[in-house]
Amino acid sequence: MAKNVSDEHGFKGVETISSSSSCQSSSSPRSSPYVHDVGVPLKQNLLKEIAAAVKETLFADDPLRHFKDQPSSKKFILGLQAIFPILEWGKHYNLSKFKGDLIAGLTIASLCIPQDIGYAKLANLEPQYGLYSSFVPPLVYAFMGSSRDIAIGPVAVVSLLLGSLLQDEIDSSANPVGYRHLAFTATFFAGLTQFILGFFRYIYIHEHIFFGLRISCLMVGMIGYRLGFLIDFLSHAAIVGFMGGTAVTIALQQLKGLLGIKKFTKDTDIVSVMSSVFSSARHGWNWHTILIGISFLIFLSVTKYIGKKQKKFFWVPAIAPLISVIISTVTVYATKADKHGVEIVKNIRKGINPPSVKEIFFSGQYAGKGFKIGVVSGMIALTEAVAIGRTFASMKDYQLDGNKEMIALGTMNIVGSMTSCYVATGSFSRSAVNYMSGCETAVSNIVMACVVLLTLALITPLFEYTPNAILASIIISAVVGLVDIEAVTLIWKIDKFDFIACMGAFFGVVFSSVEVGLVIAVSISFAKILLQVTRPRTAILGKVPRTATVYRNIQQYPDATKVSGILIVRVDSAIYFSNSNYVKERILRWLADEEEHVKENSQPRFQYLIIEMGPVTDIDTSGIHALEELFRALQKRDIKLVLANPGPVVVDKLHASKFQELIGEGRIFLTVADAVRICYSKMELEP
């Protein structure tokens, strides 16, 4: 017969509710330890369960909530606003907001023009293509993007990645026309990748707007949307390492322009680059170029320091690159330094973007190569843009719609590929300047694009005497900020495995190539996921002092006391086929270690093993089979298996498999405290 447990264990006087599934005594309620019932979920219709699971998996954000109970005309307007957010916020636009956008647009234009020329060289393209990419894509994004702060254009990381991948297929020096065509092809497929991730999902969830669509299109859309999970494999740590390694690689590449080296390696790894630099030290360096490059690099560094220390002078580092370009260009022109070995930009085509639809490879061998390059660069560009957009959205306390971002970025790159642009995305440096300048909406991108248009139409010939050294200085100054030492230090403190992923990505880029670093970043992040899935954490629990029902990890709470004769183990993961065998063996190892300990200390043997199932969100047939094997292994040791706090999904599957009948009635409890109370009372009754 059951009885109350002594005060020593903190159970006496604790009142609970009776349960038919728990061990109950026929004695009076006051003298019997009652426990709460573990409820079994009601059976639902299978189709409804599947529909609910699909909805929660694919559309947890409930994207159709704005369309509920709306008339058809209103749904059509909401649909247009979903595609073109400018139709929504444009209704509330006023002169005050335009003043902020005008100042911000002019400020980021002064920064983007010299950067665009330099980034185009990173992509092995002529300078005007960098300017083209800051004209059309920002205009498209302003109408379709959901971020108020992001500034669109070429960026260093994507430019280097694109240039590296394209150069492996076509030599930009030997075949510049074919190289340019492949660049536009890659840009088209980069945009298409981004577009598919967003637009097909839009079709799927707004099926009622687009009448006549086939089921196959909807299925492709659903699959296309879910491909977005690939972005999740680029963890924060991997991105920090990848960006840092890319920054170092980009800076090393600029040594050619900074030192005036004419013969330079095409490889990007640090060993090849430094070998090329030192081998040309005797005859290949130009002191005029070095003087220009180092002088303006110091100037840019000082202005950046001023802007960082005094926030009100944020505009100083923003306009410093343009001032550097103007001064250096005038100096070179006046002194005829180009006659003394100083390399200059030379010809920049005047005029706005020419069409490039006919230059895209839609068939043939280069179409496939462009597709592969485009998918990689498109995913990296998308990841960077969404990360930047979310950062500034959180600072201004508004929501960034990832789906709209995919559509906007994809559309602008598709249109850009047809108007002589290469892959554009959100730039962190320009977005930061845009934010600090007081931008209100995406109109700042329109202002920037208009300034670039004027530059293309009127004053591009003035940049022909711009020395390459100044562009190298601007790029080095811009990418230094991508090496985030503070983030690396924090990663080391928080998670050593994340640090390995970070360093793996960093060294992969620096010592091999950008694409190798990217593969390493994804591989290590994926390996971490597999490790966490296949090797979940387990812990032994003890009762926290001065509490009646709280049981916690004894490693986290050293004062927590174990219950004599009862081992309490917690599993911190769902139990699937991938980890079920490990979970079973790990629990048995815990038991063996604890049995050895109690034997050495002449303590009572274990009679019960309680598994805390609260963190176990799900279990499959392999998991249940592992529990059955664990039950049989414990039977041989005369130890009873008890489960505590299982969730609804787990309870449902345990009952469906009749597992509760196997281990015996009254072996599944609502809480660990209930389980301990009943098990301890039974131990006292046993002879």
XYZ file of C-alpha atoms in Angstrom:
687
model
C 0.000 0.000 0.000
C 1.303 3.470 -0.908
C 2.167 6.065 1.685
C 3.494 9.608 1.904
C 7.233 10.141 1.664
C 9.093 11.755 4.558
C 9.970 15.441 4.774
C 13.571 14.600 3.996
C 12.688 14.295 0.341
C 10.303 17.209 0.266
C 7.197 15.281 -0.737
C 5.029 15.333 2.394
C 1.896 17.462 2.239
C 2.036 17.997 -1.558
C -1.484 17.576 -2.908
C -2.056 16.219 -6.446
C -4.931 15.136 -8.638
C -5.790 11.461 -9.068
C -5.153 9.596 -12.294
C -6.417 6.374 -13.741
C -3.156 5.785 -15.534
C -1.029 6.109 -12.411
C -0.457 3.773 -9.503
C -3.354 4.373 -7.152
C -4.034 2.989 -3.724
C -7.368 1.900 -2.378
C -6.714 3.797 0.828
C -8.149 7.208 1.632
C -7.097 10.184 -0.545
C -5.406 11.895 2.378
C -2.904 9.074 2.911
C -2.222 8.185 -0.738
C 0.119 9.956 -3.122
C -1.954 10.952 -6.125
C -0.516 12.107 -9.433
C -1.759 14.020 -12.425
C -2.985 12.191 -15.464
C -0.880 12.171 -18.650
C -3.397 13.133 -21.312
C -3.492 11.387 -24.669
C -4.259 13.765 -27.580
C -7.586 13.315 -29.316
C -7.399 11.577 -32.661
C -7.621 13.976 -35.603
C -8.484 13.527 -39.230
C -5.341 12.403 -41.089
C -5.782 14.903 -43.925
C -6.274 17.731 -41.432
C -3.124 16.691 -39.585
C -1.117 16.705 -42.830
C -2.575 20.065 -43.861
C -1.776 21.568 -40.454
C 1.789 20.209 -40.571
C 2.362 21.574 -44.084
C 0.966 24.969 -43.111
C 3.130 25.183 -40.003
C 6.236 24.002 -41.864
C 5.913 26.177 -44.960
C 3.841 29.119 -43.801
C 4.408 29.578 -40.084
C 4.158 33.346 -40.638
C 0.564 32.939 -41.929
C 1.095 35.079 -45.060
C -2.599 34.984 -45.970
C -3.795 36.645 -42.779
C -4.223 40.031 -44.534
C -6.458 38.461 -47.196
C -8.955 36.846 -44.843
C -12.541 38.112 -45.092
C -11.612 40.706 -47.736
C -13.595 41.383 -50.958
C -12.019 40.427 -54.306
C -11.148 44.037 -55.183
C -9.373 44.489 -51.862
C -7.509 41.205 -52.327
C -6.306 42.404 -55.742
C -4.998 45.651 -54.256
C -3.326 43.793 -51.397
C -1.764 41.463 -53.963
C -0.282 44.404 -55.874
C 0.999 45.930 -52.654
C 2.622 42.611 -51.776
C 4.561 42.761 -55.058
C 5.176 46.531 -55.037
C 5.441 47.750 -51.412
C 5.927 51.302 -52.707
C 2.177 51.362 -53.426
C 1.564 50.936 -49.703
C 4.090 53.276 -48.070
C 4.012 55.708 -51.001
C 0.542 56.874 -49.943
C 2.042 58.387 -46.801
C 5.147 59.878 -48.437
C 5.737 63.589 -47.879
C 8.267 66.374 -48.376
C 9.803 65.873 -44.943
C 10.659 62.259 -45.755
C 11.990 63.278 -49.172
C 14.467 65.688 -47.559
C 15.940 62.827 -45.537
C 16.034 60.531 -48.576
C 17.622 63.248 -50.729
C 20.492 63.839 -48.315
C 21.003 60.096 -47.812
C 20.876 59.391 -51.557
C 23.454 62.075 -52.380
C 25.719 60.842 -49.587
C 25.688 57.178 -50.623
C 26.132 58.209 -54.277
C 29.406 59.921 -53.368
C 30.506 56.651 -51.791
C 29.204 54.232 -54.392
C 30.677 55.815 -57.548
C 34.358 55.198 -56.725
C 33.482 51.864 -55.092
C 31.577 50.691 -58.176
C 34.557 51.352 -60.430
C 36.822 49.397 -58.081
C 34.387 46.509 -57.569
C 33.994 46.125 -61.327
C 37.735 45.524 -61.518
C 37.349 42.850 -58.824
C 34.846 41.121 -61.105
C 37.293 41.525 -64.040
C 34.837 43.804 -65.832
C 35.271 47.269 -67.304
C 34.579 50.153 -64.861
C 31.305 51.280 -66.458
C 29.650 47.957 -65.615
C 30.031 48.719 -61.927
C 28.269 52.052 -62.465
C 25.568 50.389 -64.567
C 24.899 48.054 -61.636
C 24.190 51.014 -59.356
C 21.620 52.484 -61.725
C 19.026 49.904 -62.822
C 18.985 47.465 -59.824
C 18.432 50.208 -57.188
C 15.508 51.587 -59.201
C 13.845 48.174 -59.381
C 14.491 47.491 -55.710
C 13.006 50.835 -54.641
C 9.641 49.728 -56.076
C 9.730 46.120 -54.888
C 11.929 45.912 -51.763
C 10.652 45.968 -48.192
C 13.723 47.492 -46.518
C 13.854 51.230 -45.873
C 17.595 51.340 -45.256
C 19.360 48.927 -47.566
C 21.493 50.490 -50.341
C 21.750 48.417 -53.512
C 24.753 47.957 -55.786
C 27.845 45.821 -56.403
C 29.650 44.570 -53.287
C 33.193 43.386 -52.754
C 32.482 39.790 -51.703
C 30.108 38.966 -54.565
C 32.316 40.804 -57.085
C 35.361 38.752 -56.087
C 33.369 35.509 -55.989
C 31.848 36.170 -59.400
C 35.175 37.192 -60.898
C 36.907 34.117 -59.503
C 34.271 31.680 -60.755
C 33.975 33.315 -64.178
C 37.750 33.439 -64.646
C 37.900 29.667 -64.182
C 35.672 29.275 -67.241
C 36.751 32.114 -69.569
C 39.929 34.206 -69.427
C 38.838 37.835 -69.178
C 42.048 39.024 -70.853
C 42.018 36.594 -73.776
C 38.258 36.672 -74.419
C 36.708 39.785 -72.807
C 33.521 39.572 -74.900
C 32.801 35.956 -73.972
C 33.661 36.719 -70.354
C 31.193 39.599 -70.302
C 28.480 37.431 -71.837
C 29.049 34.763 -69.201
C 28.887 37.446 -66.480
C 25.456 38.566 -67.712
C 24.363 34.923 -67.919
C 25.449 34.268 -64.336
C 23.660 37.441 -63.228
C 20.476 36.299 -64.957
C 20.527 32.918 -63.209
C 21.478 34.528 -59.881
C 18.366 36.663 -60.177
C 16.300 33.702 -61.298
C 17.424 31.720 -58.252
C 16.413 34.519 -55.915
C 13.191 35.073 -57.862
C 12.151 31.408 -57.648
C 12.679 31.332 -53.888
C 10.220 34.165 -53.500
C 7.855 34.418 -56.437
C 6.775 30.791 -56.729
C 5.935 30.816 -53.071
C 3.893 33.943 -53.758
C 2.026 32.068 -56.485
C 1.475 29.141 -54.133
C -0.059 31.186 -51.351
C -1.993 33.529 -53.646
C -3.348 30.836 -55.913
C -6.815 32.361 -55.792
C -5.463 35.567 -57.420
C -3.753 33.865 -60.352
C -6.571 31.870 -61.931
C -5.808 28.981 -64.220
C -2.426 28.003 -62.777
C -1.612 24.341 -63.005
C -1.021 22.115 -60.024
C 2.459 21.345 -61.316
C 3.358 25.030 -61.124
C 2.177 25.157 -57.539
C 4.251 22.108 -56.638
C 7.350 23.579 -58.285
C 6.710 26.788 -56.388
C 6.430 25.004 -53.070
C 9.666 23.099 -53.698
C 11.391 26.235 -54.928
C 10.450 28.108 -51.798
C 11.734 25.397 -49.516
C 15.137 25.554 -51.253
C 15.610 28.669 -49.189
C 16.642 26.415 -46.295
C 20.074 26.210 -47.967
C 20.714 29.723 -46.696
C 20.336 28.424 -43.139
C 23.422 26.247 -43.563
C 25.482 29.442 -43.708
C 25.557 29.951 -39.957
C 26.534 33.282 -38.443
C 29.945 31.899 -37.487
C 30.546 30.563 -40.992
C 29.538 33.895 -42.529
C 31.871 35.808 -40.189
C 34.770 33.569 -41.206
C 33.851 33.630 -44.889
C 33.533 37.420 -44.929
C 36.783 37.863 -43.041
C 38.669 35.520 -45.356
C 37.184 37.217 -48.398
C 38.205 40.623 -47.033
C 41.808 39.452 -46.644
C 41.761 37.965 -50.146
C 40.330 41.155 -51.642
C 42.913 43.274 -49.828
C 45.724 41.037 -51.097
C 44.408 41.331 -54.644
C 44.657 45.127 -54.361
C 48.422 44.927 -53.850
C 48.705 44.829 -57.627
C 47.191 48.292 -57.962
C 48.646 49.646 -54.719
C 52.235 48.716 -55.656
C 51.926 49.239 -59.406
C 52.678 45.625 -60.305
C 51.977 44.783 -63.961
C 52.536 41.008 -63.974
C 50.402 39.554 -61.214
C 49.110 36.071 -60.448
C 45.516 35.200 -61.298
C 45.267 32.920 -58.247
C 43.646 34.326 -55.113
C 45.295 32.260 -52.363
C 47.695 34.065 -50.060
C 50.728 31.943 -50.974
C 50.420 32.662 -54.707
C 49.700 36.345 -54.163
C 52.596 36.953 -51.784
C 54.953 34.996 -54.046
C 53.908 37.223 -56.934
C 54.383 40.365 -54.824
C 57.874 39.489 -53.590
C 59.069 38.119 -56.925
C 58.266 41.475 -58.540
C 59.751 43.570 -55.731
C 63.035 44.286 -57.501
C 61.749 45.573 -60.841
C 57.959 45.416 -60.757
C 57.013 48.027 -58.140
C 56.392 51.687 -59.017
C 57.234 54.233 -56.323
C 54.901 56.887 -57.772
C 52.010 54.463 -57.500
C 53.001 53.413 -53.979
C 53.157 57.058 -52.867
C 49.644 57.754 -54.227
C 48.140 54.549 -52.844
C 49.637 54.705 -49.347
C 48.920 58.428 -48.937
C 45.248 58.095 -49.722
C 44.928 54.849 -47.777
C 46.116 56.739 -44.705
C 43.690 59.564 -45.524
C 40.761 57.152 -45.840
C 41.710 55.386 -42.610
C 41.857 58.680 -40.717
C 38.452 59.794 -42.011
C 36.963 56.423 -41.077
C 38.396 56.778 -37.570
C 36.886 60.258 -37.263
C 33.482 59.003 -38.403
C 33.643 56.120 -35.941
C 34.615 58.249 -32.960
C 32.294 61.168 -33.723
C 28.947 59.934 -35.020
C 27.932 63.425 -36.143
C 30.791 63.338 -38.665
C 29.516 60.155 -40.334
C 29.527 61.994 -43.663
C 33.319 62.476 -43.554
C 34.241 58.833 -44.368
C 31.273 58.712 -46.771
C 32.561 61.480 -49.046
C 36.270 60.712 -48.494
C 36.476 58.160 -51.368
C 35.035 60.637 -53.882
C 37.350 63.396 -52.631
C 40.262 60.974 -52.968
C 39.292 60.136 -56.525
C 38.934 63.795 -57.500
C 42.241 64.892 -55.940
C 44.224 61.918 -57.250
C 42.719 62.233 -60.730
C 43.539 65.930 -60.937
C 47.036 65.271 -59.606
C 47.764 62.521 -62.130
C 46.399 64.631 -64.994
C 48.395 67.703 -63.955
C 51.683 65.877 -63.351
C 51.343 63.410 -66.248
C 52.083 60.656 -63.740
C 50.621 58.099 -66.144
C 53.709 58.686 -68.288
C 55.848 57.519 -65.353
C 54.265 54.129 -64.910
C 51.195 55.050 -62.856
C 48.373 52.828 -64.089
C 45.091 54.671 -64.685
C 41.517 53.554 -65.354
C 41.645 54.846 -68.948
C 38.550 54.389 -71.087
C 35.147 54.486 -69.381
C 32.262 54.266 -71.812
C 29.974 57.271 -71.646
C 26.190 56.812 -71.651
C 23.504 54.855 -69.838
C 23.091 51.091 -69.728
C 22.976 49.470 -73.162
C 20.691 46.411 -73.550
C 22.375 43.033 -73.072
C 19.553 40.532 -73.617
C 21.253 39.125 -76.715
C 24.503 38.658 -74.793
C 23.024 36.126 -72.338
C 23.695 32.445 -73.016
C 20.305 30.742 -72.885
C 21.656 27.541 -74.489
C 24.943 25.780 -75.070
C 27.723 24.799 -72.679
C 28.084 28.256 -71.174
C 24.415 28.356 -70.211
C 25.016 25.489 -67.793
C 28.193 27.077 -66.450
C 26.428 30.402 -66.042
C 23.631 28.628 -64.184
C 26.016 27.046 -61.650
C 27.918 30.278 -61.078
C 24.664 32.225 -60.841
C 23.125 29.935 -58.222
C 26.181 30.214 -55.951
C 26.614 33.979 -56.305
C 22.853 34.523 -56.084
C 22.573 32.647 -52.789
C 25.529 34.540 -51.304
C 24.101 37.861 -52.480
C 20.693 36.971 -51.057
C 22.165 35.948 -47.708
C 24.134 39.176 -47.430
C 21.186 41.388 -48.406
C 18.718 39.727 -46.023
C 21.234 39.850 -43.158
C 21.895 43.558 -43.744
C 18.210 44.352 -44.162
C 17.260 42.563 -40.929
C 20.037 44.314 -39.020
C 18.800 47.791 -39.871
C 15.129 46.796 -39.635
C 15.688 45.706 -36.035
C 17.392 49.034 -35.289
C 14.336 50.929 -36.559
C 11.849 48.428 -35.137
C 10.053 47.295 -38.282
C 9.620 43.909 -39.926
C 11.555 42.888 -43.029
C 9.551 40.609 -45.335
C 12.007 37.944 -46.506
C 9.660 36.799 -49.250
C 9.425 40.299 -50.745
C 13.196 40.641 -50.492
C 13.676 37.481 -52.545
C 11.279 38.747 -55.210
C 12.836 42.222 -55.290
C 16.450 41.035 -55.403
C 15.657 38.405 -58.013
C 13.722 40.795 -60.238
C 16.363 43.517 -60.097
C 19.143 41.081 -61.056
C 17.116 39.569 -63.894
C 16.372 43.051 -65.243
C 19.975 44.027 -64.528
C 21.343 41.123 -66.555
C 19.397 42.462 -69.525
C 20.743 45.995 -69.055
C 24.503 45.336 -68.807
C 24.627 44.908 -65.016
C 26.287 42.182 -62.994
C 25.094 40.768 -59.661
C 23.977 43.508 -57.253
C 22.854 43.169 -53.679
C 22.753 45.092 -50.411
C 26.009 46.783 -49.412
C 26.730 46.975 -45.689
C 28.971 50.049 -45.884
C 26.546 51.986 -48.083
C 23.539 50.825 -46.056
C 25.238 52.012 -42.860
C 25.887 55.420 -44.453
C 22.305 55.463 -45.750
C 21.017 54.780 -42.242
C 23.294 57.358 -40.605
C 22.336 59.962 -43.219
C 18.726 59.792 -42.080
C 17.075 57.901 -44.928
C 13.336 57.419 -44.543
C 12.433 55.070 -47.408
C 13.852 53.296 -50.440
C 13.623 56.616 -52.337
C 17.249 57.164 -51.269
C 18.122 54.395 -53.749
C 16.293 56.311 -56.478
C 18.262 59.471 -55.663
C 21.513 57.499 -55.742
C 20.559 55.937 -59.088
C 19.801 59.389 -60.547
C 23.233 60.670 -59.487
C 24.861 57.604 -61.071
C 22.828 58.253 -64.222
C 24.155 61.816 -64.413
C 27.658 60.479 -63.880
C 27.235 57.982 -66.722
C 25.708 60.547 -69.046
C 27.965 63.519 -68.379
C 31.161 63.088 -66.403
C 32.524 59.537 -66.812
C 35.401 60.752 -69.052
C 36.701 62.718 -66.042
C 37.436 59.403 -64.288
C 39.707 58.159 -67.069
C 42.780 59.577 -65.304
C 41.856 58.043 -61.991
C 44.855 55.956 -60.830
C 44.271 52.300 -60.072
C 46.139 52.840 -56.818
C 43.369 55.043 -55.447
C 40.760 52.433 -56.320
C 42.888 49.834 -54.534
C 43.060 52.102 -51.484
C 39.286 52.617 -51.491
C 38.614 48.885 -51.716
C 41.117 48.014 -48.967
C 39.589 50.684 -46.731
C 36.089 49.340 -47.421
C 36.814 45.638 -46.810
C 38.861 46.068 -43.621
C 35.594 46.360 -41.719
C 34.587 42.886 -42.890
C 37.218 41.374 -40.574
C 35.208 41.368 -37.351
C 37.628 40.514 -34.553
C 35.022 41.177 -31.851
C 32.592 38.737 -33.453
C 35.303 36.061 -33.699
C 36.187 36.556 -30.021
C 32.533 36.256 -29.028
C 32.128 33.111 -31.144
C 35.124 31.564 -29.357
C 33.588 32.326 -25.971
C 30.140 31.000 -26.868
C 30.695 27.900 -29.013
C 33.994 26.235 -29.885
C 32.432 24.286 -32.760
C 31.169 27.537 -34.236
C 34.706 28.872 -33.907
C 36.003 25.902 -35.904
C 33.435 26.646 -38.616
C 34.478 30.298 -38.597
C 38.185 29.534 -38.867
C 37.605 26.793 -41.427
C 35.779 29.212 -43.702
C 38.414 31.899 -43.117
C 41.453 29.746 -43.869
C 39.665 28.013 -46.740
C 39.207 31.358 -48.485
C 42.654 32.741 -47.619
C 44.730 29.663 -48.448
C 42.691 28.238 -51.311
C 39.836 30.125 -52.975
C 36.533 31.813 -52.306
C 34.525 28.833 -53.513
C 36.550 26.396 -51.371
C 35.993 28.604 -48.338
C 32.291 28.658 -49.094
C 32.164 24.864 -49.348
C 34.068 24.514 -46.062
C 31.713 26.986 -44.355
C 28.628 25.069 -45.455
C 30.209 21.663 -44.775
C 31.252 22.462 -41.209
C 27.889 24.052 -40.437
C 26.141 20.990 -41.856
C 28.439 18.713 -39.856
C 27.481 20.595 -36.692
C 23.808 19.988 -37.411
C 24.446 16.281 -38.003
C 26.461 16.050 -34.797
C 23.719 17.715 -32.779
C 21.078 15.463 -34.325
C 23.013 12.210 -33.993
C 24.609 12.948 -30.615
C 22.017 14.782 -28.491
C 22.881 15.891 -24.988
C 21.773 13.865 -21.981
C 22.016 14.708 -18.302
C 21.482 13.242 -14.837
C 18.968 15.181 -12.765
C 18.840 15.833 -9.049
C 16.403 17.670 -6.756
C 17.315 21.318 -6.229
C 17.618 22.151 -2.491
C 14.760 23.982 -0.779
C 12.332 23.033 -3.547
C 9.688 20.343 -3.562
C 9.334 19.525 -7.237
C 12.289 21.021 -9.141
C 14.767 18.585 -10.717
C 17.709 19.915 -12.727
C 21.031 18.902 -14.267
C 23.459 18.104 -11.461
C 26.335 19.583 -13.494
C 24.544 22.929 -13.697
C 23.353 22.707 -10.071
C 26.052 20.874 -8.062
C 23.958 21.180 -4.889
C 21.136 19.170 -6.461
C 20.744 15.837 -4.677
C 20.198 12.479 -6.308
C 17.341 10.318 -5.046
C 18.466 7.091 -3.441
C 17.650 4.046 -5.576
C 16.352 6.152 -8.481
C 18.347 7.387 -11.489
C 16.797 10.342 -13.340
C 18.071 10.994 -16.865
C 16.978 13.738 -19.268
C 17.235 13.484 -23.075
C 17.546 16.913 -24.737
C 16.419 16.058 -28.243
C 13.844 14.335 -30.356
C 14.576 10.610 -30.648
C 14.877 9.544 -34.285
C 16.500 6.764 -36.271
C 19.655 8.893 -36.486
C 20.220 9.032 -32.722
C 17.986 6.372 -31.136
C 20.751 3.811 -30.721
C 23.085 6.438 -29.245
C 20.417 7.598 -26.765
C 19.820 4.046 -25.593
C 23.532 3.313 -25.193
C 24.220 6.654 -23.502
C 21.498 6.026 -20.910
C 22.903 2.568 -20.215
C 26.379 4.104 -19.807
C 24.983 6.628 -17.335
C 23.405 3.734 -15.458
C 26.609 1.667 -15.455
C 28.678 4.603 -14.171
C 26.173 5.396 -11.441
C 25.844 1.733 -10.408
C 29.600 1.539 -10.029
C 29.539 4.698 -7.908
C 26.799 3.493 -5.545
C 28.511 0.128 -5.226
C 31.778 1.774 -4.177
C 29.923 3.865 -1.587
C 27.766 0.964 -0.326
C 24.557 2.747 -1.266
C 21.251 1.060 -2.194
C 21.066 -0.326 -5.698
C 18.977 1.352 -8.381
C 15.417 0.081 -8.701
C 13.998 2.722 -11.059
C 15.239 4.608 -14.094
C 13.204 7.736 -14.837
C 13.606 9.411 -18.227
C 12.587 13.066 -18.357
C 10.927 13.357 -21.785
C 10.070 17.086 -21.737
C 12.720 18.101 -24.324
C 11.827 15.101 -26.532
C 9.630 16.883 -29.082
C 9.126 13.837 -31.298
C 9.914 10.146 -31.622
C 9.791 7.745 -34.552
C 9.542 3.951 -34.814
C 13.311 3.580 -34.375
C 13.106 5.663 -31.217
C 10.296 3.534 -29.796
C 12.212 0.401 -30.724
C 15.239 1.773 -28.845
C 13.075 2.369 -25.761
C 11.805 -1.199 -26.014
C 15.400 -2.470 -26.114
C 16.250 -0.250 -23.162
C 13.271 -1.664 -21.256
C 14.433 -5.252 -21.853
C 18.024 -4.392 -20.869
C 16.752 -2.887 -17.620
C 14.543 -5.909 -16.960
C 17.636 -8.106 -16.849
C 19.019 -5.831 -14.124
C 15.716 -5.812 -12.242
C 15.305 -2.067 -12.847
C 11.951 -0.584 -13.834
C 11.666 1.975 -16.641
C 9.569 5.083 -15.981
C 8.830 8.028 -18.302
C 8.026 11.565 -17.175
C 6.607 14.648 -18.898
C 6.192 13.319 -22.469
C 4.733 15.775 -25.013
C 1.498 15.192 -26.958
C 3.210 13.877 -30.097
C 5.328 11.453 -28.083
C 2.395 10.265 -25.934
C 0.285 9.661 -29.024
C 2.983 7.505 -30.616
C 3.719 5.615 -27.416
C 0.047 4.681 -27.088
C -0.208 3.809 -30.790
C 2.714 1.397 -30.383
C 1.270 0.046 -27.084
C 4.545 0.897 -25.384
C 2.743 1.831 -22.153
C 1.381 -1.725 -22.029
C 4.889 -3.132 -22.455
C 6.447 -1.222 -19.559
C 3.378 -1.635 -17.379
C 0.432 0.504 -16.346
C 1.254 3.531 -14.229
C 4.807 4.051 -15.561
C 4.164 7.323 -17.429
C 3.897 10.480 -15.285
C 3.153 14.133 -15.833
C 6.231 15.372 -13.946
C 9.504 14.033 -12.609
C 8.307 14.914 -9.101
C 5.221 12.703 -9.520
C 7.358 9.861 -10.822
C 9.864 10.146 -7.972
C 7.097 10.353 -5.361
C 5.374 7.172 -6.544
C 8.573 5.229 -7.207
C 10.055 6.157 -3.830
C 6.881 5.177 -1.984
C 6.883 1.781 -3.734
C 10.527 1.254 -2.804
C 9.667 1.784 0.877
C 6.860 -0.774 0.650
C 9.057 -3.406 -0.961
C 10.838 -5.790 1.400
